[in-house]
Amino acid sequence: MQATSRDNPGSVGIVSPHTLSFDQGITLQCGEHLPSFDLVYETYGELNPERTNAVLICHALSGHHHAAGYHEEDEDRPGWWDNCIGPGKPIDTNRFHVVSLNNLGGCHGSTGPRSKNPQTDMPYGAGFPTVTVKDWVRTQAMLADALGIERFAAIVGGSLGGMQALQWSIDYPDRVAHAVLIACASKLSAQNIAFNEIARLAIKMDSPPDVAPEAMPGLGLARMIGHVTYLSDDSMGTKFGREVKTGDIGQGRDVQFQVESYLHYQGSKFAQAFDPNTYVLVTRALDYFDPAIEHDGDLVETLRRATAKFLVISFTSDWRFAPDRSNEIIDALVAAGKNTASANIISSMGHDSFLMEIPRYFSVLGAYLDSVASEVDV
């Protein structure tokens, strides 16, 4: 049974999103200019008088600003990282002021493909400009400026969120004390790019592209493809095995396996809540991410400008962002002379492990962030 805000003492409780409008706009890395944009964000915990205890949460592909607590209109559904953020949890809101936002190009309130293009008075749709991880980090820095946060005690992210934390350490070295990179990579492998392209092609099969979500089988298929890659063979075997939901496997007639039913449900649910153009935009940002490209592919040289301390966490069963990808970051950080801690967590749950309450994972993350909290006046 899902806990609610009324019976969950470890929660930050009822929270409300906020919207900041940036009328000055931004010229993106692709060269296109957005004349203005909005960012939706939430905060948990108090900012200390010295403004030194802020922690930024960077979300992954399908994430958003609602990372912890509950919204008043939906007290049965906690934020996507509620098990990790809150009083006494690894990201302890008794000690930190946590900021979580929906990135530019998202579909949960921040300016994105669903927003109105002021030049046409119609939604941007597929015409929304290309956005990169560097663009996200820059707009996050603008948000921090507006909130009066000059330097983050830590920037934390899993998967695509970890890539943003890494980019922060490079682009704004003086504004990041600690960067926590979880289940991520310094650039995508060819296999990862291939999975993203298959998902995009599934979406592009929908015609027209801007129909109602429930009529978009391509977006649901894209989610099914992605979801399979976030799990491990062991976790799927344990959860579903070859259990049959309907039909007669003995006669080979009208059979649906439990795993098929689960994937159909996940795909349909996602298609009703997410925007297909945002999915295309975000997977492209994943594909393009490679901070070392500015130094001829030399990640060590790229990281020399970073001044943050680093924690890099990987998971044994994660084949989408395998431990070897984290090791590439760790090796480059060490070669660049950076203060680096790391852990490879035993888990059978694949890439999704970074969202799970795994005791050793939370112990490592909590101990590291406890040391971060001890450095600031909280």
Tab-separated table of C-alpha atoms in Angstrom:
chain	number	residue	atom	x	y	z
A	1	MET	CA	0.000	0.000	0.000
A	2	GLN	CA	1.345	3.410	-1.017
A	3	ALA	CA	2.041	5.761	1.882
A	4	THR	CA	0.450	9.196	1.782
A	5	SER	CA	1.532	12.537	3.182
A	6	ARG	CA	-0.721	11.909	6.167
A	7	ASP	CA	1.040	8.726	7.303
A	8	ASN	CA	4.617	9.332	6.160
A	9	PRO	CA	6.592	11.097	8.909
A	10	GLY	CA	9.823	10.821	6.873
A	11	SER	CA	8.394	12.990	4.100
A	12	VAL	CA	8.859	16.705	3.524
A	13	GLY	CA	5.055	16.813	3.432
A	14	ILE	CA	2.908	18.936	1.159
A	15	VAL	CA	4.934	20.985	-1.323
A	16	SER	CA	4.031	23.442	-4.043
A	17	PRO	CA	5.817	24.096	-7.323
A	18	HIS	CA	7.019	27.592	-8.208
A	19	THR	CA	7.589	29.196	-11.593
A	20	LEU	CA	10.334	31.665	-12.455
A	21	SER	CA	10.093	33.622	-15.706
A	22	PHE	CA	13.242	34.788	-17.467
A	23	ASP	CA	12.249	37.674	-19.701
A	24	GLN	CA	15.815	38.193	-20.932
A	25	GLY	CA	15.621	34.889	-22.781
A	26	ILE	CA	18.607	32.793	-23.802
A	27	THR	CA	20.622	32.022	-26.917
A	28	LEU	CA	21.038	28.264	-26.963
A	29	GLN	CA	24.128	26.313	-27.933
A	30	CYS	CA	22.492	25.525	-31.288
A	31	GLY	CA	22.400	29.274	-32.048
A	32	GLU	CA	18.629	29.730	-31.753
A	33	HIS	CA	17.271	32.337	-29.363
A	34	LEU	CA	14.369	31.910	-26.964
A	35	PRO	CA	13.061	35.417	-26.199
A	36	SER	CA	11.824	34.291	-22.783
A	37	PHE	CA	11.315	31.082	-20.851
A	38	ASP	CA	9.892	29.677	-17.626
A	39	LEU	CA	11.417	27.155	-15.230
A	40	VAL	CA	9.276	25.254	-12.734
A	41	TYR	CA	10.965	24.193	-9.510
A	42	GLU	CA	10.377	23.021	-5.939
A	43	THR	CA	12.422	23.463	-2.771
A	44	TYR	CA	12.649	21.355	0.389
A	45	GLY	CA	14.341	22.324	3.632
A	46	GLU	CA	15.500	25.759	4.750
A	47	LEU	CA	18.272	27.827	3.191
A	48	ASN	CA	20.672	28.855	5.934
A	49	PRO	CA	21.498	32.557	6.515
A	50	GLU	CA	24.867	32.152	4.797
A	51	ARG	CA	23.181	30.480	1.784
A	52	THR	CA	25.782	27.719	1.803
A	53	ASN	CA	23.659	24.584	2.274
A	54	ALA	CA	21.853	24.405	-1.086
A	55	VAL	CA	21.764	21.120	-3.007
A	56	LEU	CA	20.628	20.964	-6.631
A	57	ILE	CA	18.851	17.834	-7.897
A	58	CYS	CA	19.229	17.245	-11.656
A	59	HIS	CA	16.624	14.911	-13.114
A	60	ALA	CA	16.940	12.104	-15.626
A	61	LEU	CA	15.144	11.626	-18.948
A	62	SER	CA	11.552	11.428	-17.728
A	63	GLY	CA	12.020	13.293	-14.447
A	64	HIS	CA	10.753	16.691	-13.406
A	65	HIS	CA	10.656	19.204	-10.567
A	66	HIS	CA	8.531	17.088	-8.199
A	67	ALA	CA	11.300	15.070	-6.552
A	68	ALA	CA	10.011	14.814	-2.968
A	69	GLY	CA	6.935	15.266	-0.837
A	70	TYR	CA	3.354	15.387	-2.048
A	71	HIS	CA	1.179	17.798	-3.936
A	72	GLU	CA	-2.014	18.793	-2.167
A	73	GLU	CA	-4.181	17.628	-5.060
A	74	ASP	CA	-2.488	14.205	-5.131
A	75	GLU	CA	-1.487	13.072	-1.643
A	76	ASP	CA	-1.143	9.445	-2.735
A	77	ARG	CA	1.757	10.011	-5.152
A	78	PRO	CA	5.125	11.119	-3.751
A	79	GLY	CA	7.901	12.801	-5.718
A	80	TRP	CA	10.066	10.614	-7.928
A	81	TRP	CA	12.982	10.540	-5.411
A	82	ASP	CA	10.976	10.801	-2.209
A	83	ASN	CA	12.716	7.750	-0.725
A	84	CYS	CA	16.038	9.653	-0.877
A	85	ILE	CA	15.080	13.260	-0.075
A	86	GLY	CA	13.612	14.247	3.276
A	87	PRO	CA	14.316	14.578	6.988
A	88	GLY	CA	16.904	12.003	8.030
A	89	LYS	CA	17.208	10.583	4.509
A	90	PRO	CA	20.453	10.532	2.482
A	91	ILE	CA	19.666	13.990	1.091
A	92	ASP	CA	18.657	15.316	4.495
A	93	THR	CA	16.291	18.268	4.406
A	94	ASN	CA	17.020	18.933	8.081
A	95	ARG	CA	20.485	19.960	6.924
A	96	PHE	CA	20.131	20.953	3.277
A	97	HIS	CA	18.030	23.316	1.203
A	98	VAL	CA	17.166	21.157	-1.800
A	99	VAL	CA	16.261	22.647	-5.189
A	100	SER	CA	14.698	20.477	-7.895
A	101	LEU	CA	13.538	21.758	-11.279
A	102	ASN	CA	11.976	20.694	-14.561
A	103	ASN	CA	14.546	21.360	-17.263
A	104	LEU	CA	14.055	23.669	-20.219
A	105	GLY	CA	12.348	21.691	-22.969
A	106	GLY	CA	10.417	19.613	-20.454
A	107	CYS	CA	6.694	18.979	-20.391
A	108	HIS	CA	5.855	19.586	-16.728
A	109	GLY	CA	5.551	23.361	-16.689
A	110	SER	CA	8.917	24.627	-17.879
A	111	THR	CA	9.028	26.118	-21.369
A	112	GLY	CA	9.130	23.330	-23.921
A	113	PRO	CA	7.439	21.892	-26.997
A	114	ARG	CA	3.971	22.274	-25.440
A	115	SER	CA	4.549	25.983	-24.795
A	116	LYS	CA	3.278	28.700	-27.081
A	117	ASN	CA	5.757	30.093	-29.581
A	118	PRO	CA	5.372	33.889	-29.324
A	119	GLN	CA	6.180	34.266	-33.026
A	120	THR	CA	3.353	31.995	-34.187
A	121	ASP	CA	0.973	32.017	-31.199
A	122	MET	CA	0.919	28.213	-31.555
A	123	PRO	CA	2.675	25.489	-29.550
A	124	TYR	CA	6.319	24.954	-30.522
A	125	GLY	CA	5.756	21.220	-31.003
A	126	ALA	CA	8.531	19.575	-32.974
A	127	GLY	CA	9.862	23.047	-33.834
A	128	PHE	CA	11.197	23.653	-30.324
A	129	PRO	CA	14.922	24.355	-30.642
A	130	THR	CA	17.578	21.782	-29.843
A	131	VAL	CA	18.629	21.906	-26.189
A	132	THR	CA	21.868	20.479	-24.796
A	133	VAL	CA	23.137	19.570	-21.340
A	134	LYS	CA	25.231	22.772	-21.424
A	135	ASP	CA	22.024	24.742	-22.022
A	136	TRP	CA	20.345	23.044	-19.068
A	137	VAL	CA	23.271	23.805	-16.796
A	138	ARG	CA	23.310	27.428	-17.915
A	139	THR	CA	19.589	27.862	-17.206
A	140	GLN	CA	20.021	26.114	-13.849
A	141	ALA	CA	22.723	28.656	-13.020
A	142	MET	CA	20.287	31.426	-13.977
A	143	LEU	CA	17.735	29.882	-11.619
A	144	ALA	CA	20.338	29.759	-8.853
A	145	ASP	CA	21.135	33.433	-9.445
A	146	ALA	CA	17.458	34.315	-9.120
A	147	LEU	CA	17.243	32.328	-5.871
A	148	GLY	CA	20.328	34.016	-4.444
A	149	ILE	CA	22.429	30.836	-4.417
A	150	GLU	CA	26.015	31.620	-5.404
A	151	ARG	CA	27.444	28.158	-4.760
A	152	PHE	CA	25.888	24.730	-4.275
A	153	ALA	CA	27.098	22.551	-1.432
A	154	ALA	CA	26.402	19.648	-3.796
A	155	ILE	CA	24.865	18.947	-7.176
A	156	VAL	CA	23.372	15.468	-7.350
A	157	GLY	CA	22.014	13.523	-10.293
A	158	GLY	CA	21.404	10.010	-11.556
A	159	SER	CA	21.688	8.935	-15.195
A	160	LEU	CA	21.199	12.058	-17.336
A	161	GLY	CA	21.124	13.995	-14.067
A	162	GLY	CA	24.664	12.818	-13.320
A	163	MET	CA	25.784	14.143	-16.684
A	164	GLN	CA	24.399	17.539	-15.739
A	165	ALA	CA	26.280	17.451	-12.431
A	166	LEU	CA	29.467	16.644	-14.343
A	167	GLN	CA	28.863	19.517	-16.776
A	168	TRP	CA	28.275	21.869	-13.831
A	169	SER	CA	31.688	21.008	-12.401
A	170	ILE	CA	33.294	21.955	-15.721
A	171	ASP	CA	31.286	25.047	-16.684
A	172	TYR	CA	30.882	26.597	-13.217
A	173	PRO	CA	33.778	25.238	-11.147
A	174	ASP	CA	33.540	27.976	-8.522
A	175	ARG	CA	29.850	27.304	-7.915
A	176	VAL	CA	30.021	23.580	-7.084
A	177	ALA	CA	31.585	22.246	-3.886
A	178	HIS	CA	30.665	18.604	-4.510
A	179	ALA	CA	29.390	16.759	-7.577
A	180	VAL	CA	27.600	13.442	-7.062
A	181	LEU	CA	27.443	11.409	-10.269
A	182	ILE	CA	25.209	8.331	-10.096
A	183	ALA	CA	24.828	5.679	-12.830
A	184	CYS	CA	26.011	7.942	-15.622
A	185	ALA	CA	28.689	8.299	-18.308
A	186	SER	CA	30.897	10.984	-19.828
A	187	LYS	CA	29.329	10.199	-23.215
A	188	LEU	CA	26.926	7.652	-24.651
A	189	SER	CA	28.083	4.410	-26.196
A	190	ALA	CA	27.030	3.478	-29.729
A	191	GLN	CA	24.563	0.975	-28.229
A	192	ASN	CA	22.912	3.691	-26.126
A	193	ILE	CA	22.622	6.002	-29.120
A	194	ALA	CA	21.083	3.127	-31.074
A	195	PHE	CA	18.413	2.504	-28.428
A	196	ASN	CA	17.564	6.218	-28.399
A	197	GLU	CA	17.251	6.307	-32.183
A	198	ILE	CA	14.915	3.305	-32.198
A	199	ALA	CA	12.740	5.065	-29.608
A	200	ARG	CA	12.692	8.256	-31.684
A	201	LEU	CA	11.743	6.346	-34.818
A	202	ALA	CA	8.868	4.736	-32.901
A	203	ILE	CA	7.619	8.207	-31.987
A	204	LYS	CA	7.988	9.488	-35.540
A	205	MET	CA	5.740	6.664	-36.726
A	206	ASP	CA	2.846	8.524	-35.103
A	207	SER	CA	1.115	10.790	-37.594
A	208	PRO	CA	0.234	13.537	-37.019
A	209	PRO	CA	2.804	14.073	-34.228
A	210	ASP	CA	0.687	16.384	-32.083
A	211	VAL	CA	-2.399	14.247	-31.499
A	212	ALA	CA	-3.769	13.362	-28.077
A	213	PRO	CA	-1.362	11.251	-25.977
A	214	GLU	CA	-3.713	8.286	-25.715
A	215	ALA	CA	-3.664	8.048	-29.503
A	216	MET	CA	0.137	7.908	-29.646
A	217	PRO	CA	1.265	4.268	-29.732
A	218	GLY	CA	4.739	5.361	-30.854
A	219	LEU	CA	5.460	7.208	-27.613
A	220	GLY	CA	4.247	4.227	-25.609
A	221	LEU	CA	6.496	1.941	-27.665
A	222	ALA	CA	9.447	4.281	-27.103
A	223	ARG	CA	8.859	4.056	-23.369
A	224	MET	CA	8.635	0.269	-23.523
A	225	ILE	CA	11.984	0.128	-25.332
A	226	GLY	CA	13.595	2.429	-22.794
A	227	HIS	CA	12.042	0.679	-19.819
A	228	VAL	CA	13.453	-2.705	-20.812
A	229	THR	CA	16.953	-1.190	-20.950
A	230	TYR	CA	16.571	0.261	-17.441
A	231	LEU	CA	15.957	-3.191	-15.957
A	232	SER	CA	18.199	-6.231	-15.730
A	233	ASP	CA	17.549	-9.775	-16.896
A	234	ASP	CA	17.628	-10.952	-13.274
A	235	SER	CA	15.157	-8.321	-12.080
A	236	MET	CA	12.726	-9.076	-14.903
A	237	GLY	CA	13.078	-12.803	-14.298
A	238	THR	CA	12.419	-12.405	-10.583
A	239	LYS	CA	9.452	-10.101	-11.096
A	240	PHE	CA	7.778	-11.803	-14.049
A	241	GLY	CA	9.531	-15.011	-15.080
A	242	ARG	CA	7.422	-16.668	-17.756
A	243	GLU	CA	4.172	-16.209	-15.872
A	244	VAL	CA	1.147	-16.083	-18.125
A	245	LYS	CA	-1.474	-13.403	-17.546
A	246	THR	CA	-4.087	-14.592	-20.047
A	247	GLY	CA	-4.546	-17.338	-22.610
A	248	ASP	CA	-3.525	-20.981	-22.804
A	249	ILE	CA	0.176	-21.524	-23.419
A	250	GLY	CA	-0.374	-25.269	-23.757
A	251	GLN	CA	-2.521	-24.706	-26.821
A	252	GLY	CA	-0.520	-21.658	-27.922
A	253	ARG	CA	-3.669	-19.579	-28.091
A	254	ASP	CA	-4.180	-15.873	-27.205
A	255	VAL	CA	-1.291	-15.863	-24.733
A	256	GLN	CA	-0.122	-12.722	-22.983
A	257	PHE	CA	2.781	-13.017	-20.574
A	258	GLN	CA	2.846	-10.916	-17.408
A	259	VAL	CA	5.905	-9.052	-18.661
A	260	GLU	CA	4.033	-8.109	-21.848
A	261	SER	CA	1.094	-6.817	-19.843
A	262	TYR	CA	3.433	-4.809	-17.610
A	263	LEU	CA	5.193	-3.173	-20.554
A	264	HIS	CA	1.899	-2.301	-22.250
A	265	TYR	CA	0.705	-0.694	-19.021
A	266	GLN	CA	3.927	1.294	-18.590
A	267	GLY	CA	3.856	2.460	-22.192
A	268	SER	CA	0.223	3.549	-22.057
A	269	LYS	CA	0.663	5.315	-18.724
A	270	PHE	CA	3.738	7.183	-19.949
A	271	ALA	CA	2.079	8.264	-23.198
A	272	GLN	CA	-0.683	9.955	-21.210
A	273	ALA	CA	1.750	11.961	-19.059
A	274	PHE	CA	4.691	12.842	-21.310
A	275	ASP	CA	5.206	14.801	-24.509
A	276	PRO	CA	6.651	13.006	-27.554
A	277	ASN	CA	8.604	16.045	-28.714
A	278	THR	CA	10.183	16.379	-25.271
A	279	TYR	CA	11.187	12.714	-25.447
A	280	VAL	CA	12.899	13.314	-28.790
A	281	LEU	CA	14.565	16.491	-27.478
A	282	VAL	CA	15.892	14.872	-24.308
A	283	THR	CA	17.229	11.740	-26.012
A	284	ARG	CA	19.042	13.985	-28.493
A	285	ALA	CA	20.587	15.887	-25.576
A	286	LEU	CA	21.763	12.531	-24.218
A	287	ASP	CA	23.289	11.577	-27.566
A	288	TYR	CA	25.098	14.903	-27.983
A	289	PHE	CA	26.579	14.993	-24.481
A	290	ASP	CA	30.369	14.820	-24.615
A	291	PRO	CA	32.104	17.547	-22.585
A	292	ALA	CA	35.527	16.335	-23.712
A	293	ILE	CA	34.764	17.284	-27.324
A	294	GLU	CA	35.980	20.798	-26.495
A	295	HIS	CA	39.416	19.327	-25.700
A	296	ASP	CA	39.740	16.955	-28.667
A	297	GLY	CA	38.211	14.089	-26.704
A	298	ASP	CA	40.612	14.414	-23.760
A	299	LEU	CA	38.418	13.985	-20.666
A	300	VAL	CA	41.370	14.400	-18.291
A	301	GLU	CA	42.177	17.812	-19.753
A	302	THR	CA	38.483	18.725	-19.713
A	303	LEU	CA	38.240	17.989	-15.984
A	304	ARG	CA	41.334	19.937	-14.949
A	305	ARG	CA	39.269	23.110	-14.509
A	306	ALA	CA	36.910	21.422	-12.042
A	307	THR	CA	37.471	22.290	-8.380
A	308	ALA	CA	34.659	20.215	-6.871
A	309	LYS	CA	35.085	17.017	-4.903
A	310	PHE	CA	33.395	14.038	-6.528
A	311	LEU	CA	31.418	10.968	-5.574
A	312	VAL	CA	30.823	8.511	-8.430
A	313	ILE	CA	28.377	5.634	-7.899
A	314	SER	CA	27.625	2.742	-10.257
A	315	PHE	CA	25.619	-0.483	-10.022
A	316	THR	CA	26.773	-3.987	-10.912
A	317	SER	CA	23.709	-4.955	-12.988
A	318	ASP	CA	23.372	-1.649	-14.861
A	319	TRP	CA	24.073	-2.462	-18.498
A	320	ARG	CA	22.660	0.785	-19.885
A	321	PHE	CA	25.288	2.825	-17.996
A	322	ALA	CA	27.635	0.053	-16.958
A	323	PRO	CA	30.234	0.395	-14.168
A	324	ASP	CA	32.933	0.611	-16.870
A	325	ARG	CA	31.433	3.944	-17.947
A	326	SER	CA	31.692	5.258	-14.386
A	327	ASN	CA	35.236	3.925	-14.201
A	328	GLU	CA	36.140	6.042	-17.230
A	329	ILE	CA	35.034	9.126	-15.302
A	330	ILE	CA	36.812	8.003	-12.139
A	331	ASP	CA	40.066	7.332	-13.985
A	332	ALA	CA	39.931	10.743	-15.676
A	333	LEU	CA	39.184	12.516	-12.382
A	334	VAL	CA	42.080	10.785	-10.651
A	335	ALA	CA	44.416	11.551	-13.553
A	336	ALA	CA	43.319	15.192	-13.364
A	337	GLY	CA	44.204	15.240	-9.660
A	338	LYS	CA	40.648	15.604	-8.347
A	339	ASN	CA	39.408	14.505	-4.931
A	340	THR	CA	37.328	11.466	-5.885
A	341	ALA	CA	35.368	8.834	-3.969
A	342	SER	CA	33.560	5.984	-5.691
A	343	ALA	CA	31.422	2.934	-5.050
A	344	ASN	CA	30.124	0.119	-7.233
A	345	ILE	CA	26.939	-1.095	-5.565
A	346	ILE	CA	25.830	-4.721	-5.853
A	347	SER	CA	22.292	-4.667	-7.203
A	348	SER	CA	20.124	-6.882	-9.392
A	349	MET	CA	17.796	-4.066	-10.478
A	350	GLY	CA	19.703	-2.656	-13.451
A	351	HIS	CA	19.868	1.033	-14.301
A	352	ASP	CA	16.787	1.757	-12.206
A	353	SER	CA	18.902	0.935	-9.139
A	354	PHE	CA	19.703	4.621	-8.741
A	355	LEU	CA	16.057	5.233	-7.832
A	356	MET	CA	15.836	2.355	-5.359
A	357	GLU	CA	16.315	2.267	-1.600
A	358	ILE	CA	19.268	-0.121	-1.619
A	359	PRO	CA	20.830	-0.166	1.874
A	360	ARG	CA	24.518	0.052	0.859
A	361	TYR	CA	23.751	2.660	-1.816
A	362	PHE	CA	21.853	4.877	0.616
A	363	SER	CA	24.523	4.308	3.256
A	364	VAL	CA	27.305	5.444	0.904
A	365	LEU	CA	25.313	8.414	-0.402
A	366	GLY	CA	24.147	9.426	3.074
A	367	ALA	CA	27.636	9.210	4.599
A	368	TYR	CA	29.125	11.307	1.819
A	369	LEU	CA	26.443	13.974	2.064
A	370	ASP	CA	26.776	13.945	5.860
A	371	SER	CA	30.401	14.995	5.342
A	372	VAL	CA	29.225	17.674	2.911
A	373	ALA	CA	26.772	19.007	5.513
A	374	SER	CA	29.555	19.157	8.094
A	375	GLU	CA	31.455	21.554	5.821
A	376	VAL	CA	28.715	24.161	5.790
A	377	ASP	CA	27.023	26.103	8.556
A	378	VAL	CA	23.665	24.374	8.789
